[in-house]
Structures are given as structure tokens and as C-alpha cells.
């Protein structure tokens, strides 16, 4: 798409507002919205914003930042999603640059691009990533505030009886399809009020763009139905939390480089090295892929979320599973991430870990075929199984020790991220939780 193409579409579809979008380091969608008189300027990448107001972006002396639109992300929102009597709305996802045009090192999207560039220099086409975002739909209070109440009593793959959840989910799918998503499936998840919508894998950059778009659409449609959609990893104790499983494969010369018909289990050495890289850097990575205090409440035994650093051919208790599909569909499924992560940073550190594995050419320990929650101490030793960090604090400590992951994030972003998360941890640590009151108040 060229500038002229986009201007023509904007005119033909009578678009009145253009959102220039990006994410902050925490993965929160941000945008500036421009009226028609500014469209040319926006497309030329001349729109500035004040970076110092965005979480973790800049020091105040380098506040002015340019928004450089990626034309391939252009779309006009379907009328169901965003349209009023005031006119239609379009969007472009942007990279962030200094006023002199240099790319800004605190921009998560460019952190991912840099890893993809490394991968291309190694002769690969792309990292393909297929996400499985899960989320809860809750009711809102009469004042419009989110609750953790769902009137839905359904479970995995259930059909009706349904509350507004299923209707809302259908509309989400409709809107996403109109926006060019190829939806592969949508279904009710295990927990009441929990849903999953799967869309087809793409190159990692497109997938990260898609995940941010997806969150926006899901939240917005939920609102229309009077519901609150949340990507919080574990909103309710005692039932499954929400994950963002990431299916991963590398392609080279148009072929799946994880597939080798001659290899053991028909997996290539590249696949095994990549898996070993994920295992080796799992501890250092989870602060990025599971970035909230709450993320570690999901990573507990018994709820289909991984707790141990291990891989398996098929068992869904493992952190990495290799689904049975071979040929073009050969892939590794990384099951640790949750949907509160910044998808650009998550895919960047995943790729950095995988690249490190390929460079080191180390094979992973043998895969585990049994339920990992029930392994004996002896088996854990044999398969070199260790535990994922149990809290955000442990995850931040592991991140500080992992040079490969730190380097992938870049000094600037790493420091900003660490600082923001340490503040979050300290705030959590010093607050008194409902659980403590229930346990201690009467007894002591
Ligand atoms: P699960 O069996 O874990 O529930 P799903 O069927 O829900 O998995 O999701 C599978 C995901 O894997 C989809 O997003 C799909 O597009 C993606 N996928 C398929 N082939 C590949 C591949 N070669 N590389 C990366 N992702 C892939
Ligand atoms: Mg699934
Ligand atoms: Mg599935
Ligand atoms: Mg699922
Ligand atoms: Mg899965």
C-alpha cells in the first residue's frame, strides 16, 4: 500500500478520524486521533507526541517523539466497531522515532523488529507465531465498573445456555473477520465466563500487531454488550486463569525449518535447538511473558498452566508442547505466556532465546510424556526439570541475571521495565490482602 492508495481509501470511505497507534512498554494500547485535515501529515510520519507522558518511554529531556506509520497495518474499522454519525475511523500502527528520524530504542515494536532482523541475517524467512488468547467476560455494575461476576455456567466447548457472553463472542469474531483476521476457532473455555478466540498464525510482527488489535476489539465489543472483557491472567482463585499460548515455527526458503522427515520424531535440529533456547531462558523471560504480580497466581499446579521448565511431545502440563502436526504445521507451543504481556516484547525475548539456542547448538533433555505435576524427584532430575519463578519478584531477579534477554530488550527499555515492575512489586508487597485478613485477623 502506498500513501496515495491510503489517501484514496480514506476519501472513498469517508473516514473522518485516523488513529495513530502504538503500545507503551507495558503493552497498553495508546493512540493519538487525527481529523481529516491532518491525514497527509500523519502518513508522512510528521506527527509528534509527548513521549514523557507515556509509561516507561523517555526521560523528560527527550520528550518529543515522531510517529512513523507502517502502511501495511492500515485499516478502516468496521462500522459495528467504530462508527458514529461523526464519520468512520481508520488506524495505522506506528513505530516511534526521535525528531531527527532515528528509531527510538524504547519502542517495543522496534525491539521485536531488531530480533527479526537478526533472524533474517541467519538466513531464515521469519518467525511464525500463532497465539491462543483467552479472556474472561464479566458483568458490569450498574455504575459501569467491572466485576468478577459471570452469569454464565458453561465450561469447555459448551454450547448454550448462555448469557450475553456467546452473543458478544460472535460479534467479536464478525468484527475481526471484517478486519482481515482469519479466525480458526472460537470456543468457551474451561472456566465460567472464560473464552478463547484463535486466529491464524502470521509472521511475528504481524502477530504482535494482531494481538494488540485483538485486545482492543474484544474490550470494545464486550462494552457494547454491557460486559467487561479482561485479559488479567488470574481474575478468580480456584479456577483456570487465562493464558496466551504461543505456537512457534521458523521458516527458511518457504519451508518449515522445524520439520525434518528424517529427524527423530520428524523434528529438525533447528527445532530442538530452539526448544533448548526457550528452556534455558525461560526463567529470564517470564518477567516479560508473564509481567504482572497476578501472572504468578496463574502459574500454579492443577490449572493447565505450566509450573516447571520442561518440554513434552504431547502432554499439556509441560511448558513447551510439540503438537502432533508435521509438515508445514510443525511447531512448538510455548504455554507460559499470558495475555497481559506486551506481545512485541514477548515475541522479541522468545525469539532471542530461540536464536541463542540455535547458535549454541545444544540439544534439550529428552521430552517428558507424563503429567509433570506428578513427576517423582528422580524423574525431575533425569529430565533436568526445574521450576519457573513463583513470583514476579523471582522473575525480576532471573531477568537481571539473563544477559541474552537483557540484550534483546536493550539497555534503555530493560531499565525502564525493571524500574516499573519493581515499583509494582513493592506496592504489592506492602499492601495487606484480603487473604491475610481472613487467615489472621480472628486467630491472632
Ligand atoms: P491448541 O491445540 O493448543 O488448543 P489451537 O488449535 O487452539 O491449539 O491453536 C493453534 C495455533 O497454532 C493457531 O493459531 C494456528 O494458526 C497456529 N499454527 C499452525 N501452524 C503453525 C506454524 N507452522 N507456526 C506457528 N503457528 C502455527
Ligand atoms: Mg486452543
Ligand atoms: Mg484448540
Ligand atoms: Mg485454551
Ligand atoms: Mg494451546
Short mmCIF file of C-alpha atoms and ligand atoms in Angstrom, two decimals:
data_model
loop_
_atom_site.label_atom_id
_atom_site.label_comp_id
_atom_site.label_asym_id
_atom_site.label_seq_id
_atom_site.Cartn_x
_atom_site.Cartn_y
_atom_site.Cartn_z
CA UNK A 1 0.00 0.00 0.00
CA UNK A 2 1.24 3.44 -0.90
CA UNK A 3 0.41 6.80 0.57
CA UNK A 4 -1.79 7.54 -2.45
CA UNK A 5 -3.70 4.26 -2.00
CA UNK A 6 -4.38 5.02 1.63
CA UNK A 7 -5.48 8.60 0.95
CA UNK A 8 -7.85 7.32 -1.69
CA UNK A 9 -9.42 4.78 0.66
CA UNK A 10 -9.74 7.39 3.40
CA UNK A 11 -11.58 9.63 0.97
CA UNK A 12 -13.78 6.95 -0.60
CA UNK A 13 -14.88 5.52 2.74
CA UNK A 14 -15.46 8.96 4.18
CA UNK A 15 -13.11 8.38 7.06
CA UNK A 16 -13.09 11.31 9.46
CA UNK A 17 -10.67 10.11 12.12
CA UNK A 18 -7.33 8.36 11.92
CA UNK A 19 -5.88 6.69 14.99
CA UNK A 20 -2.10 6.51 15.11
CA UNK A 21 -1.43 3.57 17.44
CA UNK A 22 1.49 2.17 19.38
CA UNK A 23 1.97 0.42 22.72
CA UNK A 24 3.83 1.52 25.81
CA UNK A 25 6.34 -0.87 27.37
CA UNK A 26 3.61 -2.47 29.46
CA UNK A 27 1.72 -3.33 26.28
CA UNK A 28 -1.09 -0.87 26.82
CA UNK A 29 -2.57 0.42 23.57
CA UNK A 30 -2.04 4.14 23.05
CA UNK A 31 -3.11 6.38 20.23
CA UNK A 32 -3.49 9.90 19.01
CA UNK A 33 -6.51 10.55 16.86
CA UNK A 34 -6.31 12.95 13.96
CA UNK A 35 -9.01 14.67 11.93
CA UNK A 36 -9.01 14.60 8.12
CA UNK A 37 -7.04 17.83 7.74
CA UNK A 38 -4.01 16.07 9.28
CA UNK A 39 -4.11 12.81 7.26
CA UNK A 40 -1.28 13.72 4.89
CA UNK A 41 0.94 14.84 7.70
CA UNK A 42 0.20 11.60 9.57
CA UNK A 43 1.06 9.47 6.57
CA UNK A 44 4.30 11.38 6.12
CA UNK A 45 5.30 10.45 9.66
CA UNK A 46 5.38 14.04 10.84
CA UNK A 47 3.01 13.81 13.77
CA UNK A 48 4.70 14.38 17.12
CA UNK A 49 3.64 13.42 20.59
CA UNK A 50 4.97 13.97 24.07
CA UNK A 51 6.76 10.73 24.98
CA UNK A 52 7.33 11.73 28.59
CA UNK A 53 3.67 11.18 29.38
CA UNK A 54 3.78 7.55 28.29
CA UNK A 55 4.75 4.87 30.80
CA UNK A 56 8.41 3.99 30.66
CA UNK A 57 9.15 5.87 27.49
CA UNK A 58 11.60 8.64 27.97
CA UNK A 59 13.41 10.95 30.23
CA UNK A 60 11.81 14.34 30.07
CA UNK A 61 14.62 15.97 28.10
CA UNK A 62 13.82 13.78 25.11
CA UNK A 63 10.10 14.18 25.24
CA UNK A 64 9.23 14.86 21.61
CA UNK A 65 8.74 11.75 19.56
CA UNK A 66 7.62 11.16 15.98
CA UNK A 67 5.02 8.57 14.95
CA UNK A 68 6.13 6.70 11.81
CA UNK A 69 3.17 4.76 10.40
CA UNK A 70 3.59 1.27 8.99
CA UNK A 71 1.38 1.41 5.88
CA UNK A 72 0.85 -2.36 5.89
CA UNK A 73 -1.17 -2.01 9.12
CA UNK A 74 -3.72 0.35 7.63
CA UNK A 75 -7.36 -0.50 8.05
CA UNK A 76 -10.73 1.15 8.32
CA UNK A 77 -12.63 -0.11 11.37
CA UNK A 78 -15.88 -1.91 10.52
CA UNK A 79 -18.97 0.12 11.25
CA UNK A 80 -20.07 -2.24 14.05
CA UNK A 81 -16.90 -1.40 15.92
CA UNK A 82 -16.21 2.22 15.34
CA UNK A 83 -18.53 4.49 13.54
CA UNK A 84 -20.86 7.18 14.51
CA UNK A 85 -22.79 9.91 12.81
CA UNK A 86 -19.46 11.72 13.12
CA UNK A 87 -17.87 9.51 10.47
CA UNK A 88 -15.75 6.42 10.12
CA UNK A 89 -12.48 5.68 11.86
CA UNK A 90 -9.25 4.16 10.50
CA UNK A 91 -5.98 3.24 12.09
CA UNK A 92 -2.27 2.86 11.42
CA UNK A 93 0.19 1.17 13.76
CA UNK A 94 3.34 3.24 14.17
CA UNK A 95 7.00 2.95 15.02
CA UNK A 96 8.43 5.64 17.23
CA UNK A 97 11.36 7.81 16.26
CA UNK A 98 13.37 10.73 17.61
CA UNK A 99 12.71 14.10 15.98
CA UNK A 100 15.79 13.55 13.76
CA UNK A 101 14.30 10.28 12.49
CA UNK A 102 16.49 7.82 14.44
CA UNK A 103 14.47 4.85 15.75
CA UNK A 104 13.65 5.18 19.45
CA UNK A 105 15.18 2.32 21.48
CA UNK A 106 12.31 2.35 23.98
CA UNK A 107 9.79 1.32 21.30
CA UNK A 108 8.67 -2.30 21.87
CA UNK A 109 7.74 -2.78 18.22
CA UNK A 110 11.26 -1.95 17.11
CA UNK A 111 12.73 -4.24 19.76
CA UNK A 112 10.89 -7.08 18.04
CA UNK A 113 11.95 -5.86 14.60
CA UNK A 114 15.59 -5.93 15.68
CA UNK A 115 15.35 -9.60 16.69
CA UNK A 116 13.60 -10.45 13.42
CA UNK A 117 16.43 -8.71 11.58
CA UNK A 118 18.97 -10.91 13.40
CA UNK A 119 16.95 -13.96 12.40
CA UNK A 120 16.94 -12.89 8.73
CA UNK A 121 20.68 -12.38 8.81
CA UNK A 122 20.93 -16.04 9.87
CA UNK A 123 19.12 -16.99 6.65
CA UNK A 124 15.60 -17.56 7.97
CA UNK A 125 12.48 -16.01 6.41
CA UNK A 126 10.56 -15.30 9.59
CA UNK A 127 9.39 -16.47 12.99
CA UNK A 128 5.78 -17.55 12.63
CA UNK A 129 3.62 -17.16 15.69
CA UNK A 130 0.06 -18.34 16.32
CA UNK A 131 -1.45 -17.12 19.60
CA UNK A 132 -4.36 -18.50 21.61
CA UNK A 133 -5.67 -15.58 23.61
CA UNK A 134 -8.00 -16.39 26.48
CA UNK A 135 -10.09 -13.87 28.37
CA UNK A 136 -12.99 -13.55 30.76
CA UNK A 137 -16.27 -11.77 30.15
CA UNK A 138 -17.71 -10.35 33.33
CA UNK A 139 -20.77 -8.27 34.05
CA UNK A 140 -20.56 -4.60 34.94
CA UNK A 141 -22.06 -2.98 37.98
CA UNK A 142 -24.97 -0.56 37.45
CA UNK A 143 -22.33 2.21 37.66
CA UNK A 144 -20.47 0.57 34.78
CA UNK A 145 -17.49 -0.70 36.80
CA UNK A 146 -16.03 -4.12 36.00
CA UNK A 147 -16.93 -7.00 38.32
CA UNK A 148 -15.79 -10.63 38.54
CA UNK A 149 -19.36 -11.86 38.22
CA UNK A 150 -20.46 -14.01 35.33
CA UNK A 151 -23.95 -15.38 34.86
CA UNK A 152 -22.57 -17.97 32.56
CA UNK A 153 -22.29 -21.52 33.93
CA UNK A 154 -20.75 -23.07 30.83
CA UNK A 155 -17.43 -24.94 30.51
CA UNK A 156 -15.01 -26.14 27.86
CA UNK A 157 -16.55 -26.16 24.36
CA UNK A 158 -20.05 -25.87 25.81
CA UNK A 159 -22.95 -24.65 23.77
CA UNK A 160 -25.74 -22.76 25.42
CA UNK A 161 -27.44 -21.97 27.82
CA UNK A 162 -25.81 -18.78 27.59
CA UNK A 163 -25.63 -15.38 28.82
CA UNK A 164 -24.66 -12.43 26.72
CA UNK A 165 -21.18 -13.93 26.51
CA UNK A 166 -21.75 -16.08 23.47
CA UNK A 167 -23.53 -13.34 21.58
CA UNK A 168 -20.70 -10.93 22.32
CA UNK A 169 -18.09 -13.50 21.27
CA UNK A 170 -19.84 -13.98 17.91
CA UNK A 171 -19.78 -10.28 17.28
CA UNK A 172 -16.09 -10.16 18.17
CA UNK A 173 -15.45 -12.83 15.56
CA UNK A 174 -17.54 -10.98 12.96
CA UNK A 175 -15.69 -7.74 13.52
CA UNK A 176 -12.28 -9.41 13.47
CA UNK A 177 -13.10 -11.22 10.21
CA UNK A 178 -14.06 -7.91 8.62
CA UNK A 179 -10.72 -6.54 9.78
CA UNK A 180 -8.87 -9.27 7.89
CA UNK A 181 -8.29 -11.76 10.71
CA UNK A 182 -8.51 -15.40 9.75
CA UNK A 183 -10.31 -16.83 12.77
CA UNK A 184 -9.59 -20.54 13.13
CA UNK A 185 -11.90 -21.25 16.04
CA UNK A 186 -13.69 -19.67 18.95
CA UNK A 187 -15.00 -21.50 21.94
CA UNK A 188 -15.96 -21.37 25.53
CA UNK A 189 -13.02 -22.17 27.81
CA UNK A 190 -12.87 -24.29 30.95
CA UNK A 191 -13.91 -21.67 33.49
CA UNK A 192 -17.32 -19.99 33.66
CA UNK A 193 -17.18 -16.72 31.72
CA UNK A 194 -13.92 -17.70 30.02
CA UNK A 195 -13.48 -17.66 26.24
CA UNK A 196 -10.86 -18.24 23.58
CA UNK A 197 -10.68 -16.97 20.01
CA UNK A 198 -7.89 -18.42 17.87
CA UNK A 199 -6.61 -16.69 14.80
CA UNK A 200 -4.25 -17.90 12.17
CA UNK A 201 -0.53 -17.57 12.65
CA UNK A 202 1.48 -14.92 10.78
CA UNK A 203 4.95 -13.50 10.90
CA UNK A 204 5.79 -12.42 14.45
CA UNK A 205 5.48 -8.68 13.81
CA UNK A 206 2.05 -9.05 12.26
CA UNK A 207 1.01 -11.39 15.06
CA UNK A 208 2.04 -8.87 17.73
CA UNK A 209 0.10 -6.15 15.86
CA UNK A 210 -2.84 -8.55 15.68
CA UNK A 211 -2.76 -9.28 19.41
CA UNK A 212 -2.90 -5.58 20.30
CA UNK A 213 -5.73 -5.10 17.80
CA UNK A 214 -7.49 -8.16 19.15
CA UNK A 215 -7.47 -6.86 22.72
CA UNK A 216 -8.91 -3.56 21.57
CA UNK A 217 -11.71 -5.25 19.60
CA UNK A 218 -12.60 -7.70 22.37
CA UNK A 219 -12.82 -4.99 25.01
CA UNK A 220 -14.79 -2.68 22.80
CA UNK A 221 -17.37 -5.26 21.70
CA UNK A 222 -17.76 -6.50 25.28
CA UNK A 223 -18.58 -2.97 26.35
CA UNK A 224 -21.30 -2.80 23.74
CA UNK A 225 -22.93 -5.82 25.38
CA UNK A 226 -22.64 -4.30 28.83
CA UNK A 227 -19.80 -6.70 29.70
CA UNK A 228 -16.21 -6.25 30.77
CA UNK A 229 -13.55 -8.26 28.92
CA UNK A 230 -10.39 -8.83 30.91
CA UNK A 231 -7.00 -10.23 29.92
CA UNK A 232 -5.95 -10.30 33.56
CA UNK A 233 -4.24 -13.69 33.93
CA UNK A 234 -5.99 -15.00 37.07
CA UNK A 235 -9.05 -12.96 38.00
CA UNK A 236 -10.58 -15.68 40.19
CA UNK A 237 -8.72 -18.02 42.53
CA UNK A 238 -9.52 -21.70 42.33
CA UNK A 239 -10.41 -21.85 38.63
CA UNK A 240 -8.31 -21.71 35.45
CA UNK A 241 -6.59 -18.47 34.56
CA UNK A 242 -6.16 -17.02 31.08
CA UNK A 243 -3.12 -17.87 29.00
CA UNK A 244 -1.70 -16.74 25.72
CA UNK A 245 -0.19 -19.95 24.37
CA UNK A 246 2.17 -19.11 21.55
CA UNK A 247 2.67 -21.58 18.69
CA UNK A 248 6.06 -21.02 17.09
CA UNK A 249 7.92 -22.11 13.98
CA UNK A 250 10.78 -20.84 11.86
CA UNK A 251 10.62 -20.83 8.09
CA UNK A 252 13.55 -20.93 5.70
CA UNK A 253 13.23 -20.69 1.92
CA UNK A 254 9.44 -21.05 2.23
CA UNK A 255 9.73 -24.36 4.09
CA UNK A 256 9.12 -25.09 7.76
CA UNK A 257 12.60 -25.32 9.30
CA UNK A 258 11.23 -27.20 12.34
CA UNK A 259 10.22 -30.14 10.13
CA UNK A 260 12.65 -32.87 9.16
CA UNK A 261 11.13 -36.14 7.87
CA UNK A 262 14.41 -37.90 8.72
CA UNK A 263 14.80 -36.41 12.20
CA UNK A 264 13.83 -38.10 15.43
CA UNK A 265 10.12 -37.52 15.84
CA UNK A 266 10.36 -35.72 12.47
CA UNK A 267 11.71 -32.65 14.23
CA UNK A 268 14.73 -30.83 12.82
CA UNK A 269 17.83 -29.95 14.80
CA UNK A 270 16.83 -26.30 14.45
CA UNK A 271 13.56 -27.10 16.24
CA UNK A 272 15.38 -28.90 19.04
CA UNK A 273 17.94 -26.12 19.47
CA UNK A 274 15.16 -23.53 19.51
CA UNK A 275 13.32 -25.52 22.19
CA UNK A 276 16.53 -25.79 24.22
CA UNK A 277 16.93 -21.99 23.95
CA UNK A 278 13.41 -21.50 25.31
CA UNK A 279 14.12 -23.90 28.17
CA UNK A 280 17.42 -22.25 29.01
CA UNK A 281 16.00 -18.73 29.08
CA UNK A 282 12.54 -19.49 30.45
CA UNK A 283 13.38 -18.14 33.89
CA UNK A 284 14.86 -14.95 32.48
CA UNK A 285 11.98 -14.48 30.05
CA UNK A 286 8.91 -14.87 32.23
CA UNK A 287 9.12 -11.36 33.66
CA UNK A 288 8.31 -10.27 30.09
CA UNK A 289 5.87 -13.00 29.04
CA UNK A 290 4.13 -13.01 32.46
CA UNK A 291 4.63 -9.47 33.70
CA UNK A 292 2.08 -8.96 36.49
CA UNK A 293 2.08 -9.86 40.17
CA UNK A 294 -1.11 -11.69 39.26
CA UNK A 295 0.57 -13.68 36.43
CA UNK A 296 2.21 -15.95 39.02
CA UNK A 297 -1.14 -16.86 40.52
CA UNK A 298 -1.93 -18.48 37.18
CA UNK A 299 1.37 -20.39 37.08
CA UNK A 300 0.36 -22.77 39.86
CA UNK A 301 -0.19 -26.56 39.63
CA UNK A 302 -3.52 -28.02 38.62
CA UNK A 303 -4.93 -25.43 36.22
CA UNK A 304 -3.35 -26.41 32.88
CA UNK A 305 -0.72 -23.70 33.25
CA UNK A 306 2.94 -24.70 33.40
CA UNK A 307 4.95 -24.51 36.61
CA UNK A 308 8.04 -26.49 35.57
CA UNK A 309 10.60 -25.82 32.89
CA UNK A 310 10.16 -28.86 30.69
CA UNK A 311 9.04 -29.92 27.26
CA UNK A 312 6.85 -32.69 26.01
CA UNK A 313 5.69 -34.26 22.79
CA UNK A 314 2.09 -34.04 23.75
CA UNK A 315 1.48 -33.55 27.43
CA UNK A 316 -0.33 -30.32 28.17
CA UNK A 317 1.18 -29.90 31.61
CA UNK A 318 4.57 -29.08 30.02
CA UNK A 319 5.78 -25.55 29.44
CA UNK A 320 6.56 -26.44 25.83
CA UNK A 321 4.47 -28.90 23.90
CA UNK A 322 5.11 -30.09 20.37
CA UNK A 323 1.69 -30.65 18.77
CA UNK A 324 1.38 -33.79 16.63
CA UNK A 325 1.09 -31.91 13.32
CA UNK A 326 4.07 -32.23 10.98
CA UNK A 327 4.94 -30.73 7.59
CA UNK A 328 4.03 -27.04 7.30
CA UNK A 329 2.24 -27.15 10.65
CA UNK A 330 5.29 -28.37 12.63
CA UNK A 331 5.60 -26.13 15.65
CA UNK A 332 6.41 -25.74 19.30
CA UNK A 333 3.73 -24.42 21.62
CA UNK A 334 5.07 -22.20 24.41
CA UNK A 335 2.41 -22.31 27.10
CA UNK A 336 3.79 -19.96 29.72
CA UNK A 337 2.83 -16.51 28.33
CA UNK A 338 -0.35 -14.82 29.47
CA UNK A 339 -2.34 -12.14 27.68
CA UNK A 340 -1.24 -9.33 30.00
CA UNK A 341 2.17 -9.34 28.30
CA UNK A 342 3.36 -6.81 25.77
CA UNK A 343 3.20 -9.06 22.68
CA UNK A 344 6.07 -7.26 20.92
CA UNK A 345 8.41 -7.74 23.86
CA UNK A 346 7.19 -11.28 24.50
CA UNK A 347 7.90 -12.36 20.92
CA UNK A 348 11.22 -10.49 20.95
CA UNK A 349 12.51 -12.35 24.01
CA UNK A 350 11.11 -15.67 22.79
CA UNK A 351 12.99 -15.19 19.54
CA UNK A 352 16.18 -14.06 21.29
CA UNK A 353 16.03 -17.24 23.41
CA UNK A 354 15.46 -19.41 20.35
CA UNK A 355 18.27 -17.75 18.39
CA UNK A 356 20.60 -18.28 21.34
CA UNK A 357 19.65 -21.97 21.31
CA UNK A 358 20.38 -22.24 17.58
CA UNK A 359 23.75 -20.52 18.00
CA UNK A 360 24.78 -22.78 20.89
CA UNK A 361 23.63 -25.98 19.12
CA UNK A 362 22.73 -27.71 22.38
CA UNK A 363 20.08 -30.41 22.40
CA UNK A 364 17.33 -30.35 25.02
CA UNK A 365 16.95 -33.17 27.56
CA UNK A 366 14.55 -35.95 26.46
CA UNK A 367 10.91 -34.87 26.32
CA UNK A 368 8.57 -35.89 29.13
CA UNK A 369 5.49 -37.85 28.25
CA UNK A 370 3.80 -37.87 31.63
CA UNK A 371 1.88 -35.37 33.67
CA UNK A 372 4.58 -33.10 35.01
CA UNK A 373 2.66 -32.12 38.11
CA UNK A 374 3.08 -35.75 39.23
CA UNK A 375 6.77 -36.42 38.45
CA UNK A 376 8.99 -38.05 41.07
CA UNK A 377 12.10 -36.31 42.34
CA UNK A 378 14.21 -38.86 40.45
CA UNK A 379 12.45 -38.20 37.16
CA UNK A 380 12.71 -34.47 37.63
CA UNK A 381 16.45 -34.89 37.94
CA UNK A 382 16.68 -37.20 34.93
CA UNK A 383 14.82 -34.74 32.70
CA UNK A 384 16.58 -31.74 34.25
CA UNK A 385 13.25 -30.23 35.25
CA UNK A 386 13.43 -27.06 37.30
CA UNK A 387 10.74 -24.67 38.46
CA UNK A 388 9.57 -21.44 36.88
CA UNK A 389 9.83 -18.36 39.10
CA UNK A 390 6.98 -18.41 41.58
CA UNK A 391 6.52 -14.67 41.97
CA UNK A 392 7.12 -11.52 39.97
CA UNK A 393 9.98 -10.75 42.29
CA UNK A 394 11.76 -14.04 41.50
CA UNK A 395 11.10 -13.43 37.81
CA UNK A 396 12.69 -9.97 38.00
CA UNK A 397 15.74 -11.46 39.72
CA UNK A 398 16.07 -14.04 36.96
CA UNK A 399 15.69 -11.34 34.30
CA UNK A 400 18.53 -9.37 35.85
CA UNK A 401 20.79 -12.42 35.52
CA UNK A 402 19.94 -13.22 31.90
CA UNK A 403 22.29 -11.37 29.55
CA UNK A 404 20.63 -12.68 26.39
CA UNK A 405 17.20 -11.42 27.37
CA UNK A 406 18.53 -8.10 28.64
CA UNK A 407 20.41 -7.54 25.45
CA UNK A 408 17.31 -8.30 23.39
CA UNK A 409 15.36 -5.67 25.32
CA UNK A 410 18.13 -3.12 25.02
CA UNK A 411 19.57 -1.15 27.93
CA UNK A 412 17.01 1.66 27.82
CA UNK A 413 13.89 -0.46 27.72
CA UNK A 414 15.28 -3.04 30.15
CA UNK A 415 15.93 -0.39 32.79
CA UNK A 416 12.56 1.28 32.37
CA UNK A 417 10.77 -2.05 32.53
CA UNK A 418 12.66 -3.23 35.58
CA UNK A 419 12.05 0.02 37.43
CA UNK A 420 8.30 -0.01 36.67
CA UNK A 421 8.00 -3.63 37.80
CA UNK A 422 9.99 -3.14 40.99
CA UNK A 423 7.63 -0.34 41.94
CA UNK A 424 4.69 -2.66 41.21
CA UNK A 425 6.18 -5.44 43.34
CA UNK A 426 6.91 -3.15 46.26
CA UNK A 427 3.43 -1.74 46.20
CA UNK A 428 2.01 -5.27 46.28
CA UNK A 429 4.37 -6.42 48.99
CA UNK A 430 3.46 -3.60 51.29
CA UNK A 431 -0.28 -3.91 50.95
CA UNK A 432 -2.47 -6.09 53.17
CA UNK A 433 -4.56 -8.53 51.22
CA UNK A 434 -7.99 -9.98 51.87
CA UNK A 435 -6.42 -13.42 52.31
CA UNK A 436 -4.29 -12.21 55.23
CA UNK A 437 -7.29 -10.73 56.97
CA UNK A 438 -9.24 -13.95 56.55
CA UNK A 439 -6.35 -16.05 57.85
CA UNK A 440 -5.06 -13.92 60.69
CA UNK A 441 -7.43 -11.27 61.92
CA UNK A 442 -9.56 -13.50 64.13
CA UNK A 443 -6.86 -16.02 65.04
CA UNK A 444 -4.11 -13.71 66.27
P1 LIG B 1 -4.36 -25.93 20.93
O1 LIG B 1 -4.41 -27.31 20.37
O2 LIG B 1 -3.17 -25.73 21.82
O3 LIG B 1 -5.67 -25.51 21.55
P2 LIG B 1 -5.10 -24.23 18.72
O4 LIG B 1 -5.58 -25.19 17.68
O5 LIG B 1 -6.14 -23.52 19.50
O6 LIG B 1 -4.07 -25.00 19.66
O7 LIG B 1 -4.16 -23.11 18.06
C1 LIG B 1 -3.14 -23.45 17.18
C2 LIG B 1 -2.43 -22.20 16.71
O8 LIG B 1 -1.23 -22.60 16.03
C3 LIG B 1 -3.21 -21.36 15.71
O9 LIG B 1 -3.05 -20.00 15.99
C4 LIG B 1 -2.54 -21.73 14.38
O10 LIG B 1 -2.69 -20.75 13.36
C5 LIG B 1 -1.11 -21.87 14.83
N1 LIG B 1 -0.21 -22.55 13.88
C6 LIG B 1 -0.47 -23.51 12.98
N2 LIG B 1 0.64 -23.82 12.26
C7 LIG B 1 1.64 -23.02 12.73
C8 LIG B 1 3.01 -22.86 12.42
N3 LIG B 1 3.63 -23.56 11.48
N4 LIG B 1 3.72 -21.93 13.11
C9 LIG B 1 3.14 -21.21 14.09
N5 LIG B 1 1.86 -21.33 14.43
C10 LIG B 1 1.11 -22.22 13.76
MG1 LIG B 2 -6.70 -23.56 21.81
MG1 LIG B 3 -7.59 -25.61 20.01
MG1 LIG B 4 -7.24 -22.52 25.68
MG1 LIG B 5 -2.83 -24.33 23.40
#
